[in-house]
PDB file of C-alpha atoms in Angstrom:
ATOM      1  CA  LEU A   1     -71.312 -56.424  36.903  1.00  0.00           C
ATOM      2  CA  PHE A   2     -74.469 -57.765  38.150  1.00  0.00           C
ATOM      3  CA  LEU A   3     -73.723 -61.433  38.382  1.00  0.00           C
ATOM      4  CA  MET A   4     -75.847 -64.848  39.056  1.00  0.00           C
ATOM      5  CA  ALA A   5     -74.381 -68.205  40.436  1.00  0.00           C
ATOM      6  CA  THR A   6     -75.897 -71.451  41.518  1.00  0.00           C
ATOM      7  CA  GLY A   7     -73.681 -71.808  44.267  1.00  0.00           C
ATOM      8  CA  ILE A   8     -72.305 -69.965  47.235  1.00  0.00           C
ATOM      9  CA  THR A   9     -70.050 -71.186  50.032  1.00  0.00           C
ATOM     10  CA  LEU A  10     -67.130 -69.472  51.773  1.00  0.00           C
ATOM     11  CA  GLU A  11     -64.407 -72.219  51.041  1.00  0.00           C
ATOM     12  CA  PHE A  12     -65.182 -72.815  47.388  1.00  0.00           C
ATOM     13  CA  GLY A  13     -66.676 -69.287  46.187  1.00  0.00           C
ATOM     14  CA  LEU A  14     -69.202 -68.548  43.698  1.00  0.00           C
ATOM     15  CA  SER A  15     -69.894 -71.757  41.569  1.00  0.00           C
ATOM     16  CA  HIS A  16     -71.772 -72.840  38.669  1.00  0.00           C
ATOM     17  CA  THR A  17     -72.455 -75.696  36.027  1.00  0.00           C
ATOM     18  CA  ASP A  18     -71.413 -74.537  32.853  1.00  0.00           C
ATOM     19  CA  ILE A  19     -68.140 -73.929  31.803  1.00  0.00           C
ATOM     20  CA  SER A  20     -68.822 -71.838  28.904  1.00  0.00           C
ATOM     21  CA  GLU A  21     -71.091 -69.470  31.081  1.00  0.00           C
ATOM     22  CA  VAL A  22     -67.882 -69.719  33.806  1.00  0.00           C
ATOM     23  CA  THR A  23     -65.335 -68.465  31.955  1.00  0.00           C
ATOM     24  CA  VAL A  24     -67.607 -65.741  30.705  1.00  0.00           C
ATOM     25  CA  LYS A  25     -68.627 -64.873  34.040  1.00  0.00           C
ATOM     26  CA  GLN A  26     -64.864 -64.896  35.163  1.00  0.00           C
ATOM     27  CA  ALA A  27     -63.710 -62.261  32.472  1.00  0.00           C
ATOM     28  CA  MET A  28     -67.003 -60.260  33.074  1.00  0.00           C
ATOM     29  CA  ILE A  29     -65.114 -59.974  36.902  1.00  0.00           C
ATOM     30  CA  ARG A  30     -62.044 -59.197  35.595  1.00  0.00           C
ATOM     31  CA  SER A  31     -62.860 -55.747  33.743  1.00  0.00           C
ATOM     32  CA  ALA A  32     -66.099 -55.001  36.259  1.00  0.00           C
ATOM     33  CA  ARG A  33     -65.602 -52.318  38.761  1.00  0.00           C
ATOM     34  CA  ARG A  34     -68.023 -53.365  41.144  1.00  0.00           C
ATOM     35  CA  VAL A  35     -69.565 -57.124  41.352  1.00  0.00           C
ATOM     36  CA  ILE A  36     -72.757 -57.355  42.656  1.00  0.00           C
ATOM     37  CA  LEU A  37     -74.141 -60.390  42.898  1.00  0.00           C
ATOM     38  CA  LEU A  38     -78.043 -61.539  42.888  1.00  0.00           C
ATOM     39  CA  ALA A  39     -78.747 -64.912  44.723  1.00  0.00           C
ATOM     40  CA  ASP A  40     -81.693 -66.168  46.579  1.00  0.00           C
ATOM     41  CA  HIS A  41     -81.215 -68.246  49.862  1.00  0.00           C
ATOM     42  CA  THR A  42     -81.179 -71.167  48.309  1.00  0.00           C
ATOM     43  CA  CYS A  43     -77.401 -70.956  46.297  1.00  0.00           C
ATOM     44  CA  PHE A  44     -76.032 -70.726  49.785  1.00  0.00           C
ATOM     45  CA  GLY A  45     -74.069 -73.616  51.506  1.00  0.00           C
ATOM     46  CA  HIS A  46     -73.935 -75.185  48.039  1.00  0.00           C
ATOM     47  CA  GLU A  47     -71.245 -76.075  45.460  1.00  0.00           C
ATOM     48  CA  SER A  48     -71.797 -76.109  41.917  1.00  0.00           C
ATOM     49  CA  MET A  49     -69.245 -77.944  39.543  1.00  0.00           C
ATOM     50  CA  ILE A  50     -67.201 -75.436  38.365  1.00  0.00           C
ATOM     51  CA  GLN A  51     -65.707 -72.525  40.540  1.00  0.00           C
ATOM     52  CA  ILE A  52     -66.301 -69.039  39.331  1.00  0.00           C
ATOM     53  CA  ALA A  53     -64.417 -66.644  41.691  1.00  0.00           C
ATOM     54  CA  ALA A  54     -63.429 -66.375  45.433  1.00  0.00           C
ATOM     55  CA  PRO A  55     -66.540 -64.858  47.198  1.00  0.00           C
ATOM     56  CA  THR A  56     -64.216 -61.745  48.144  1.00  0.00           C
ATOM     57  CA  VAL A  57     -64.649 -60.676  44.416  1.00  0.00           C
ATOM     58  CA  VAL A  58     -68.228 -59.524  45.583  1.00  0.00           C
ATOM     59  CA  HIS A  59     -69.038 -55.791  46.539  1.00  0.00           C
ATOM     60  CA  THR A  60     -72.704 -56.067  47.132  1.00  0.00           C
ATOM     61  CA  LEU A  61     -74.891 -59.190  47.648  1.00  0.00           C
ATOM     62  CA  ILE A  62     -78.327 -58.416  46.682  1.00  0.00           C
ATOM     63  CA  ALA A  63     -80.500 -61.711  48.375  1.00  0.00           C
ATOM     64  CA  ASP A  64     -84.064 -62.651  49.623  1.00  0.00           C
ATOM     65  CA  ASP A  65     -84.950 -61.971  52.873  1.00  0.00           C
ATOM     66  CA  ALA A  66     -84.506 -65.488  54.025  1.00  0.00           C
ATOM     67  CA  LEU A  67     -80.878 -65.841  53.933  1.00  0.00           C
ATOM     68  CA  PRO A  68     -79.980 -66.645  57.577  1.00  0.00           C
ATOM     69  CA  ALA A  69     -78.308 -64.008  60.033  1.00  0.00           C
ATOM     70  CA  SER A  70     -75.137 -66.316  60.055  1.00  0.00           C
ATOM     71  CA  TRP A  71     -74.417 -65.868  56.531  1.00  0.00           C
ATOM     72  CA  ARG A  72     -75.111 -61.949  56.844  1.00  0.00           C
ATOM     73  CA  LEU A  73     -72.625 -61.794  59.179  1.00  0.00           C
ATOM     74  CA  GLU A  74     -70.023 -64.215  57.859  1.00  0.00           C
ATOM     75  CA  LEU A  75     -70.324 -61.796  54.204  1.00  0.00           C
ATOM     76  CA  ASN A  76     -70.269 -58.996  56.247  1.00  0.00           C
ATOM     77  CA  LYS A  77     -66.533 -60.010  57.737  1.00  0.00           C
ATOM     78  CA  LEU A  78     -65.938 -60.180  53.979  1.00  0.00           C
ATOM     79  CA  GLY A  79     -66.104 -56.392  53.569  1.00  0.00           C
ATOM     80  CA  ILE A  80     -69.626 -57.571  51.428  1.00  0.00           C
ATOM     81  CA  GLU A  81     -72.585 -55.068  51.416  1.00  0.00           C
ATOM     82  CA  VAL A  82     -75.763 -57.661  52.129  1.00  0.00           C
ATOM     83  CA  ALA A  83     -79.224 -56.075  51.139  1.00  0.00           C
ATOM     84  CA  PRO A  84     -82.034 -58.491  51.793  1.00  0.00           C
ATOM     85  CA  VAL A  85     -85.046 -58.311  49.610  1.00  0.00           C
ATOM     86  CA  SER A  86     -88.620 -58.910  51.264  1.00  0.00           C
ATOM     87  CA  MET A  87     -90.114 -61.542  49.329  1.00  0.00           C
TER      88      MET A  87
END
């Protein structure tokens, strides 16, 4: 599953603003073998209105290279592979 979220924090997890989209995203996560999160650095450290899931559901993160090293370290500690993409 390639997944997008509008907010990502370690405490609240992945979040989004639209309840109907959250419901679909949660169902897709439940049926996926592997979850790949696509997010740019602006999503990190912000909580949107509705929680999608804990960050630990993510196997791989594809993010722009502006993601701070501290975030990469914390995500690696959770077992999430971080794949930065140069912009």
